[in-house]
């Protein structure tokens, strides 16, 4: 498989955006401590922008910009007049973010707040006690995020950690010892109250200039696709008829652009009618149609449903093929390789996501992805999905590595299956995803494993394996049901027989007028070849 998901089309805007992020990150990584206005301003402007965008972009982009600048003004004023308080606010997150990155790359889906909260408190304390050192930490953390986005390689935890620590070491230990820079680097900040006021105004001014410049460049460089390029113009016309595209707006999603225009553009400009003047009017009247697009995209048309059925059939075939391979001594990587072979031989055009083949202790990590351990005992959770013509599939089964599950393993498998059955019994148009989750959660709670169901019950599937979410279900929607239980070793609340056991059972469903259609097919509690041989000998 060559690619994962939907590959973005190259555009000049995305290229220059990557360059700007890379330069911004490199400056922060190298000189962030000595450029406190840039470092702290970057933090408050970024936080302000994303909060404002999530709340106000559907109304008007100018409101987003105004709110982001307001957050920047407040944050940088606090920092300039009460620097220790400003650093306490800005530095609460880097240590916790490193821990979160570790959990994410290891395959966990939740934080241990007993660790995360003390790390946040440590960041606040560092900001108050050692504001200058905190500047180096903050700038390195911001730079690491920017560079991880900009670098054209797949990030790993150790790559992220090395960039973060290298930035801190460079700024605190190396640069101060470079003769030509030492005097500039070590000079103190003794600005007066009047100068602090000027610094605040200057920082807010340059932050506003940077944000508005990016807005204008996006307006004039973003591709404006033509509806004639679409394979299915009705999708675009539906939005137009509802008035959702009367105002111009940006689409920051290659899946949304592909859905409307058959072009996976990372950024595009859309309006009911194409015109060069849209690039001017978006600056004043622009608003995001993202939520409106997602409402239409959530309900699949006939062609989409057929493609999703075929993708699900290929993934189901993969489970039939790998079942005989599951036994002690086989490496997780061998299972993954066989899955990819089945994808290719059966016409899949890619992977919806990286395979998850987690055995033994790895099974308790829902998004484990290293796939390099030798299977020995316990359970193996296999979560896979191919992509067919850019549409995803998703399916999970849990196998007993030794063939016959132990009493504890069988109990977990049956509990998870009962949770899925409880939700599936109410799966129909008009149902709510949140209600289905509560029903499944109640079953797992009653069995005594409630704290170990650590993710949502399911998600929508389409161009993305995690397609736009809609709580209320309608005929034509496609979603998964995937309850799971994950019990790490050392869990005091449960018997040690359950330690290092992880179970997930996942299938994909189409909501119909009369109920649902299940499109993934393989026994929900599968038997390995070893178990099947035993059952034949001792019926």
Coordinates of C-alpha atoms in Angstrom, one line a residue:
X1 CA 0.0 0.0 0.0
X2 CA 1.5 3.3 -1.1
X3 CA -0.6 5.8 0.9
X4 CA -2.7 6.2 4.0
X5 CA -6.1 7.9 3.6
X6 CA -6.5 10.7 1.1
X7 CA -3.4 12.3 -0.3
X8 CA -3.5 16.1 -0.5
X9 CA -3.0 17.8 -3.8
X10 CA 0.1 20.1 -4.0
X11 CA -0.7 23.8 -4.0
X12 CA 1.5 26.9 -3.9
X13 CA -0.4 28.0 -0.7
X14 CA 0.3 24.8 1.1
X15 CA 4.0 24.9 0.1
X16 CA 4.5 28.5 1.4
X17 CA 2.5 27.7 4.5
X18 CA 4.9 24.8 5.2
X19 CA 7.9 27.1 4.6
X20 CA 6.5 29.8 6.9
X21 CA 5.8 27.3 9.7
X22 CA 9.3 25.8 9.3
X23 CA 11.0 29.2 9.5
X24 CA 8.8 30.3 12.4
X25 CA 9.7 27.1 14.3
X26 CA 13.4 27.4 13.5
X27 CA 13.5 30.9 14.9
X28 CA 11.7 29.9 18.1
X29 CA 13.8 26.9 18.5
X30 CA 17.1 28.8 18.1
X31 CA 16.3 32.2 19.7
X32 CA 13.0 32.1 21.5
X33 CA 14.4 32.8 24.9
X34 CA 16.0 36.0 23.7
X35 CA 12.9 37.0 21.8
X36 CA 10.3 36.9 24.6
X37 CA 7.8 39.0 22.8
X38 CA 7.8 36.7 19.8
X39 CA 7.7 33.5 22.0
X40 CA 4.9 34.7 24.4
X41 CA 3.1 36.5 21.6
X42 CA 3.1 33.3 19.4
X43 CA 1.6 31.4 22.3
X44 CA -1.3 33.8 23.0
X45 CA -2.0 34.5 19.3
X46 CA -2.1 30.8 18.4
X47 CA -4.4 29.9 21.4
X48 CA -6.6 32.9 20.7
X49 CA -6.9 32.1 17.0
X50 CA -7.9 28.4 17.5
X51 CA -10.4 29.2 20.2
X52 CA -11.9 32.0 18.2
X53 CA -12.0 29.9 15.0
X54 CA -13.8 27.1 16.7
X55 CA -16.5 29.5 18.0
X56 CA -16.8 32.2 15.5
X57 CA -15.7 31.1 12.0
X58 CA -19.2 30.1 11.0
X59 CA -20.3 33.7 11.7
X60 CA -17.5 35.8 10.1
X61 CA -13.7 35.5 9.7
X62 CA -13.2 39.1 10.8
X63 CA -14.6 38.2 14.2
X64 CA -12.1 35.4 14.5
X65 CA -9.2 37.8 13.7
X66 CA -10.5 40.4 16.1
X67 CA -10.9 37.9 18.9
X68 CA -7.5 36.4 18.4
X69 CA -5.9 39.8 18.5
X70 CA -7.8 40.6 21.7
X71 CA -6.4 37.4 23.3
X72 CA -2.9 38.4 22.2
X73 CA -3.3 41.9 23.6
X74 CA -4.5 40.7 27.0
X75 CA -1.9 37.9 27.2
X76 CA 1.1 40.0 26.2
X77 CA 0.0 42.9 28.5
X78 CA -0.1 40.5 31.4
X79 CA 3.4 39.2 30.5
X80 CA 4.9 42.6 30.1
X81 CA 3.5 44.1 33.3
X82 CA 3.5 40.9 35.5
X83 CA 6.0 38.7 33.7
X84 CA 6.0 35.9 36.2
X85 CA 2.2 35.6 36.0
X86 CA 2.3 35.8 32.2
X87 CA 4.9 33.0 32.1
X88 CA 2.9 30.9 34.6
X89 CA -0.1 31.1 32.2
X90 CA 2.0 30.4 29.1
X91 CA 4.1 27.6 30.6
X92 CA 1.5 25.4 32.2
X93 CA 1.4 23.0 29.2
X94 CA 4.8 22.0 27.8
X95 CA 5.7 19.3 30.3
X96 CA 2.1 17.9 30.2
X97 CA 2.3 18.0 26.4
X98 CA 5.5 15.9 26.4
X99 CA 3.7 13.3 28.5
X100 CA 0.7 13.5 26.2
X101 CA 2.9 13.0 23.2
X102 CA 4.4 9.9 24.8
X103 CA 1.0 8.5 25.6
X104 CA -0.2 9.2 22.0
X105 CA 2.8 7.7 20.2
X106 CA 2.7 4.6 22.5
X107 CA -0.9 4.0 21.5
X108 CA -2.9 5.2 24.5
X109 CA -6.1 7.2 24.1
X110 CA -6.3 8.7 27.5
X111 CA -4.1 10.6 30.0
X112 CA -3.3 9.6 33.6
X113 CA -4.4 12.8 35.2
X114 CA -2.5 11.8 38.3
X115 CA 0.6 12.5 36.2
X116 CA -0.7 15.2 33.8
X117 CA -2.0 17.6 36.5
X118 CA 1.2 17.6 38.5
X119 CA 3.1 18.3 35.3
X120 CA 0.9 21.2 34.6
X121 CA 1.5 22.5 38.1
X122 CA 5.2 22.1 37.6
X123 CA 5.0 24.2 34.5
X124 CA 3.2 26.9 36.3
X125 CA 5.7 26.8 39.2
X126 CA 8.6 26.9 36.7
X127 CA 7.0 30.0 35.0
X128 CA 6.7 31.8 38.3
X129 CA 10.1 30.8 39.7
X130 CA 12.3 30.7 36.6
X131 CA 10.7 32.8 33.9
X132 CA 13.8 33.0 31.7
X133 CA 14.3 29.3 31.7
X134 CA 10.6 28.9 31.1
X135 CA 11.0 31.0 27.9
X136 CA 13.4 28.5 26.5
X137 CA 11.0 25.6 27.4
X138 CA 8.0 27.4 26.0
X139 CA 9.7 28.4 22.7
X140 CA 11.1 24.9 22.2
X141 CA 7.7 23.4 22.8
X142 CA 6.0 25.7 20.3
X143 CA 8.8 25.2 17.8
X144 CA 8.6 21.4 18.1
X145 CA 4.9 21.5 17.2
X146 CA 5.5 23.8 14.2
X147 CA 8.4 21.7 12.9
X148 CA 6.5 18.5 13.4
X149 CA 3.8 19.9 11.1
X150 CA 6.2 21.4 8.6
X151 CA 8.7 18.5 8.3
X152 CA 7.8 16.1 5.4
X153 CA 8.4 13.0 7.5
X154 CA 6.3 10.9 9.9
X155 CA 6.8 12.1 13.5
X156 CA 7.8 9.7 16.3
X157 CA 7.9 10.4 20.0
X158 CA 11.7 10.3 20.1
X159 CA 12.0 12.7 17.2
X160 CA 9.6 15.1 18.9
X161 CA 11.5 14.7 22.3
X162 CA 14.9 15.2 20.7
X163 CA 13.8 18.5 18.9
X164 CA 12.3 19.7 22.2
X165 CA 15.3 18.9 24.4
X166 CA 17.8 20.1 21.7
X167 CA 16.1 23.5 21.6
X168 CA 16.3 23.9 25.4
X169 CA 19.9 22.8 25.5
X170 CA 20.9 25.0 22.6
X171 CA 19.3 28.1 24.2
X172 CA 20.4 27.6 27.8
X173 CA 23.8 25.8 27.5
X174 CA 25.3 26.4 24.1
X175 CA 24.4 29.9 22.7
X176 CA 25.4 31.7 25.9
X177 CA 28.9 30.3 25.4
X178 CA 29.3 31.5 21.8
X179 CA 31.5 34.7 22.1
X180 CA 30.0 36.6 19.3
X181 CA 26.5 36.2 20.7
X182 CA 27.1 36.0 24.4
X183 CA 26.7 39.7 25.2
X184 CA 23.5 40.0 23.2
X185 CA 22.2 36.7 24.6
X186 CA 22.8 37.4 28.2
X187 CA 21.8 41.1 28.4
X188 CA 19.0 41.7 30.8
X189 CA 15.6 43.2 30.3
X190 CA 15.3 46.4 32.3
X191 CA 12.6 48.1 30.4
X192 CA 10.6 50.8 32.2
X193 CA 6.8 50.8 32.6
X194 CA 6.5 53.2 29.7
X195 CA 8.7 50.9 27.5
X196 CA 6.6 47.9 28.5
X197 CA 3.5 49.7 27.2
X198 CA 5.3 50.3 23.9
X199 CA 6.4 46.7 23.8
X200 CA 2.8 45.6 24.3
X201 CA 1.5 47.8 21.6
X202 CA 4.3 46.8 19.2
X203 CA 3.8 43.1 19.8
X204 CA 0.1 43.4 19.3
X205 CA 0.6 45.4 16.1
X206 CA 3.0 42.9 14.6
X207 CA 0.8 40.0 15.6
X208 CA -2.2 41.7 13.9
X209 CA -0.1 42.4 10.8
X210 CA 1.1 38.8 10.7
X211 CA -2.4 37.4 11.1
X212 CA -4.1 39.7 8.6
X213 CA -1.3 39.1 6.1
X214 CA -1.8 35.4 6.3
X215 CA -5.5 35.9 5.9
X216 CA -5.0 38.1 2.7
X217 CA -2.5 35.7 1.2
X218 CA -4.8 32.7 1.9
X219 CA -7.6 34.6 0.1
X220 CA -5.6 35.3 -3.0
X221 CA -3.6 32.1 -3.2
X222 CA -6.2 29.5 -2.3
X223 CA -7.5 27.5 -5.3
X224 CA -11.1 28.2 -6.2
X225 CA -12.3 24.9 -7.7
X226 CA -14.9 24.9 -10.5
X227 CA -18.1 22.9 -9.9
X228 CA -17.6 21.3 -13.4
X229 CA -14.7 19.4 -12.0
X230 CA -17.0 17.5 -9.6
X231 CA -18.0 13.9 -10.1
X232 CA -21.2 14.7 -8.2
X233 CA -22.3 18.3 -8.6
X234 CA -25.5 17.6 -6.6
X235 CA -23.5 17.8 -3.4
X236 CA -22.4 21.3 -4.1
X237 CA -25.8 22.3 -5.4
X238 CA -27.5 21.0 -2.2
X239 CA -25.4 23.4 -0.2
X240 CA -26.0 26.2 -2.7
X241 CA -29.8 25.7 -2.6
X242 CA -29.8 25.9 1.2
X243 CA -27.9 29.2 1.0
X244 CA -24.9 27.8 2.8
X245 CA -22.5 29.1 0.1
X246 CA -24.0 32.6 -0.3
X247 CA -20.9 33.9 1.5
X248 CA -17.4 32.9 0.4
X249 CA -15.5 30.7 2.7
X250 CA -12.4 28.5 3.1
X251 CA -12.3 24.8 3.2
X252 CA -9.3 23.6 5.3
X253 CA -9.8 19.9 4.5
X254 CA -8.7 17.8 1.6
X255 CA -11.6 15.4 2.3
X256 CA -14.2 18.1 2.1
X257 CA -12.7 19.5 -1.1
X258 CA -12.5 16.1 -2.6
X259 CA -16.1 15.4 -1.6
X260 CA -17.3 18.6 -3.4
X261 CA -14.9 19.0 -6.3
X262 CA -13.1 15.7 -6.8
X263 CA -9.8 17.5 -5.8
X264 CA -8.1 16.8 -2.5
X265 CA -7.1 20.4 -1.9
X266 CA -5.7 21.2 1.6
X267 CA -7.1 24.7 1.4
X268 CA -9.7 26.0 -1.1
X269 CA -12.0 29.0 -1.5
X270 CA -15.7 28.3 -2.3
X271 CA -18.8 30.2 -3.0
X272 CA -22.1 29.6 -4.8
X273 CA -20.7 31.3 -8.0
X274 CA -17.0 31.5 -8.9
X275 CA -15.5 34.9 -9.3
X276 CA -12.2 36.7 -8.8
X277 CA -14.1 39.1 -6.6
X278 CA -14.7 36.3 -4.1
X279 CA -11.1 36.8 -3.1
X280 CA -11.9 40.3 -2.0
X281 CA -15.4 39.7 -0.5
X282 CA -14.1 36.8 1.7
X283 CA -12.0 39.3 3.5
X284 CA -15.1 41.1 4.8
X285 CA -18.1 38.7 4.4
X286 CA -16.3 35.4 4.6
X287 CA -17.5 32.6 6.9
X288 CA -16.8 28.9 7.2
X289 CA -19.2 26.4 5.7
X290 CA -17.5 23.5 7.4
X291 CA -20.4 22.4 9.6
X292 CA -22.8 22.7 6.7
X293 CA -20.6 20.6 4.5
X294 CA -20.2 18.0 7.2
X295 CA -24.0 17.7 7.6
X296 CA -24.3 16.9 3.9
X297 CA -21.2 14.7 3.8
X298 CA -22.4 12.6 6.8
X299 CA -25.2 11.0 4.7
X300 CA -23.7 8.8 2.0
X301 CA -25.1 8.5 -1.5
X302 CA -25.6 5.3 -3.4
X303 CA -22.1 5.2 -5.0
X304 CA -20.4 6.0 -1.7
X305 CA -22.3 3.2 0.0
X306 CA -21.3 0.7 -2.6
X307 CA -17.6 1.7 -2.4
X308 CA -17.8 1.4 1.4
X309 CA -19.3 -2.1 1.2
X310 CA -16.5 -3.2 -1.1
X311 CA -13.8 -1.8 1.2
X312 CA -15.4 -3.5 4.2
X313 CA -15.5 -6.8 2.2
X314 CA -11.8 -6.6 1.5
X315 CA -11.0 -5.9 5.2
X316 CA -13.3 -8.9 6.2
X317 CA -11.3 -11.1 3.8
X318 CA -8.1 -10.1 5.5
X319 CA -9.4 -11.5 8.8
X320 CA -10.2 -14.8 7.2
X321 CA -6.7 -14.9 5.9
X322 CA -4.7 -14.0 9.0
X323 CA -6.7 -16.2 11.5
X324 CA -4.5 -19.3 10.8
X325 CA -1.3 -17.3 11.4
X326 CA -2.2 -16.3 15.0
X327 CA -0.2 -18.5 17.4
X328 CA 2.7 -18.1 19.8
X329 CA 6.0 -17.3 18.1
X330 CA 4.6 -15.3 15.2
X331 CA 5.6 -11.6 15.1
X332 CA 3.0 -8.9 14.9
X333 CA 4.8 -7.6 11.8
X334 CA 4.1 -10.9 10.0
X335 CA 0.4 -10.4 10.6
X336 CA 0.6 -6.8 9.3
X337 CA 2.4 -7.9 6.2
X338 CA -0.2 -10.5 5.4
X339 CA -3.0 -7.9 5.8
X340 CA -1.3 -5.6 3.3
X341 CA -0.9 -8.5 0.9
X342 CA -4.6 -9.3 1.1
X343 CA -5.4 -5.6 0.5
X344 CA -3.3 -5.5 -2.6
X345 CA -4.5 -8.8 -4.1
X346 CA -8.2 -7.8 -3.6
X347 CA -8.0 -4.4 -5.2
X348 CA -7.6 -2.0 -2.3
X349 CA -6.0 1.3 -3.3
X350 CA -4.5 2.1 0.0
X351 CA -4.8 1.9 3.8
X352 CA -7.4 3.8 5.7
X353 CA -5.0 4.0 8.6
X354 CA -1.9 2.1 10.0
X355 CA -2.7 -1.4 11.1
X356 CA -3.0 -2.1 14.8
X357 CA -1.7 -5.5 15.8
X358 CA -1.3 -5.4 19.5
X359 CA -0.5 -8.6 21.4
X360 CA -0.1 -9.3 25.1
X361 CA 0.7 -6.1 27.0
X362 CA 0.3 -4.2 23.7
X363 CA -3.3 -5.1 23.5
X364 CA -4.2 -2.7 26.3
X365 CA -3.1 0.3 24.1
X366 CA -6.0 1.1 21.8
X367 CA -3.9 2.8 19.2
X368 CA -0.7 0.7 19.5
X369 CA 1.1 0.9 16.2
X370 CA 4.7 -0.5 16.5
X371 CA 3.6 -4.0 15.4
X372 CA 7.1 -5.5 16.1
X373 CA 6.6 -7.9 19.1
X374 CA 6.5 -11.6 19.0
X375 CA 3.2 -13.1 20.1
X376 CA 3.4 -15.4 23.1
X377 CA 0.3 -15.4 25.3
X378 CA -2.8 -13.5 26.1
X379 CA -4.9 -11.7 23.5
X380 CA -4.1 -9.9 20.3
X381 CA -6.2 -7.0 19.2
X382 CA -6.2 -6.5 15.4
X383 CA -7.8 -3.2 14.2
X384 CA -7.5 -2.7 10.4
X385 CA -9.1 -1.0 7.5
X386 CA -8.2 -0.6 3.8
X387 CA -9.0 2.3 1.6
X388 CA -10.8 1.8 -1.7
X389 CA -11.0 4.8 -4.1
X390 CA -10.3 7.0 -1.1
X391 CA -13.2 5.5 1.0
X392 CA -12.2 3.9 4.3
X393 CA -13.2 0.7 6.1
X394 CA -12.7 -0.2 9.8
X395 CA -12.9 -3.5 11.7
X396 CA -11.5 -5.0 14.8
X397 CA -11.3 -8.5 16.2
X398 CA -9.6 -9.9 19.3
X399 CA -8.0 -13.4 19.1
X400 CA -6.7 -15.7 21.9
X401 CA -3.0 -16.2 20.9
X402 CA -2.9 -19.8 22.4
X403 CA -6.1 -20.7 20.5
X404 CA -8.4 -21.3 23.5
X405 CA -9.1 -18.3 25.7
X406 CA -8.7 -18.5 29.4
X407 CA -11.7 -18.0 31.7
X408 CA -10.7 -14.3 32.2
X409 CA -10.2 -13.7 28.5
X410 CA -13.5 -15.4 27.6
X411 CA -15.3 -13.2 30.2
X412 CA -13.9 -10.0 28.7
X413 CA -14.7 -11.1 25.2
X414 CA -18.3 -11.9 26.2
X415 CA -18.7 -8.6 28.1
X416 CA -17.5 -6.5 25.1
X417 CA -19.8 -8.5 22.8
X418 CA -22.7 -8.0 25.1
X419 CA -22.0 -4.2 25.2
X420 CA -21.9 -4.2 21.4
X421 CA -25.2 -6.2 21.3
X422 CA -26.8 -3.7 23.6
X423 CA -26.0 -0.8 21.4
X424 CA -26.8 -2.6 18.2
X425 CA -30.3 -3.5 19.5
X426 CA -31.1 0.3 19.3
X427 CA -29.2 1.1 16.1
X428 CA -31.6 2.8 13.7
X429 CA -32.4 6.1 12.2
X430 CA -33.4 8.6 14.9
X431 CA -31.1 7.0 17.5
X432 CA -28.3 9.0 19.1
X433 CA -24.6 8.0 19.2
X434 CA -24.4 9.3 22.8
X435 CA -27.3 7.1 23.8
X436 CA -25.8 4.0 22.2
X437 CA -22.5 4.8 24.1
X438 CA -24.4 5.0 27.4
X439 CA -26.1 1.6 26.8
X440 CA -22.8 -0.1 26.0
X441 CA -21.1 1.6 28.9
X442 CA -23.8 0.4 31.2
X443 CA -23.1 -3.2 30.3
X444 CA -19.4 -2.8 30.9
X445 CA -20.1 -1.0 34.2
X446 CA -22.3 -3.8 35.4
X447 CA -19.5 -6.3 34.7
X448 CA -17.2 -4.2 36.9
X449 CA -14.9 -2.9 34.1
X450 CA -16.3 0.6 33.6
X451 CA -13.0 2.5 34.2
X452 CA -11.3 0.4 31.5
X453 CA -13.6 1.4 28.6
X454 CA -11.6 4.5 27.7
X455 CA -12.9 5.6 24.4
X456 CA -16.1 6.4 22.6
X457 CA -18.4 3.6 21.3
X458 CA -17.8 4.4 17.7
X459 CA -17.4 6.9 14.9
X460 CA -18.6 7.7 11.4
X461 CA -16.8 6.3 8.4
X462 CA -16.4 7.7 4.9
X463 CA -13.6 9.5 3.1
X464 CA -11.9 9.5 6.5
X465 CA -11.9 6.6 8.8
X466 CA -13.1 9.1 11.4
X467 CA -15.6 11.0 9.3
X468 CA -17.5 14.1 10.5
X469 CA -19.4 13.3 13.7
X470 CA -23.2 13.5 13.9
X471 CA -24.9 12.5 17.1
X472 CA -28.4 12.0 15.6
X473 CA -28.4 9.1 13.1
X474 CA -30.1 9.3 9.7
X475 CA -30.5 6.7 7.0
X476 CA -27.4 6.7 4.8
X477 CA -24.9 7.3 7.6
X478 CA -22.1 4.8 8.1
X479 CA -20.6 4.2 11.5
X480 CA -18.8 1.8 13.7
X481 CA -19.7 0.2 17.0
X482 CA -16.5 -0.7 18.9
X483 CA -16.7 -1.2 22.6
X484 CA -13.4 -2.2 24.3
X485 CA -11.9 -3.0 27.7
X486 CA -8.2 -2.5 28.4
X487 CA -6.6 -3.6 31.7
X488 CA -2.9 -2.8 32.2
X489 CA -0.7 -4.9 34.5
X490 CA -0.7 -3.8 38.1
X491 CA -4.3 -2.6 38.1
X492 CA -5.3 -3.1 41.8
X493 CA -9.0 -3.0 41.3
X494 CA -9.3 -6.2 39.3
X495 CA -7.9 -9.8 39.7
X496 CA -4.4 -10.3 38.3
X497 CA -5.9 -12.8 35.8
X498 CA -7.2 -9.8 33.8
X499 CA -3.9 -7.9 33.8
X500 CA -2.4 -7.1 30.3
X501 CA -5.7 -8.1 28.6
X502 CA -7.2 -5.8 26.0
X503 CA -10.4 -6.6 24.0
X504 CA -12.1 -4.7 21.2
X505 CA -14.8 -5.8 18.8
X506 CA -15.6 -3.5 16.0
X507 CA -18.0 -3.6 13.0
X508 CA -19.2 -1.1 10.5
X509 CA -22.9 -0.4 9.8
X510 CA -25.0 1.5 7.3
X511 CA -28.1 3.1 8.9
X512 CA -31.2 2.3 6.9
X513 CA -34.8 3.3 7.0
X514 CA -35.7 0.0 8.8
X515 CA -32.6 -0.4 11.0
X516 CA -29.1 -1.1 9.9
X517 CA -27.0 -3.1 7.4
X518 CA -23.8 -4.7 8.8
X519 CA -21.1 -4.5 6.1
X520 CA -18.2 -6.2 7.9
X521 CA -18.4 -9.9 8.3
X522 CA -16.3 -12.2 10.4
X523 CA -17.1 -14.1 13.7
X524 CA -17.2 -11.6 16.5
X525 CA -15.4 -13.9 18.9
X526 CA -13.2 -15.7 16.4
X527 CA -11.4 -19.0 16.9
X528 CA -7.8 -19.5 15.8
X529 CA -6.8 -22.7 13.9
X530 CA -5.6 -24.2 17.2
X531 CA -9.0 -23.7 18.8
X532 CA -10.8 -25.1 15.8
X533 CA -8.7 -28.2 15.9
X534 CA -9.4 -28.7 19.5
X535 CA -13.2 -28.4 18.9
X536 CA -13.0 -31.0 16.1
X537 CA -11.2 -33.5 18.4
X538 CA -13.5 -32.9 21.4
X539 CA -16.9 -31.8 20.1

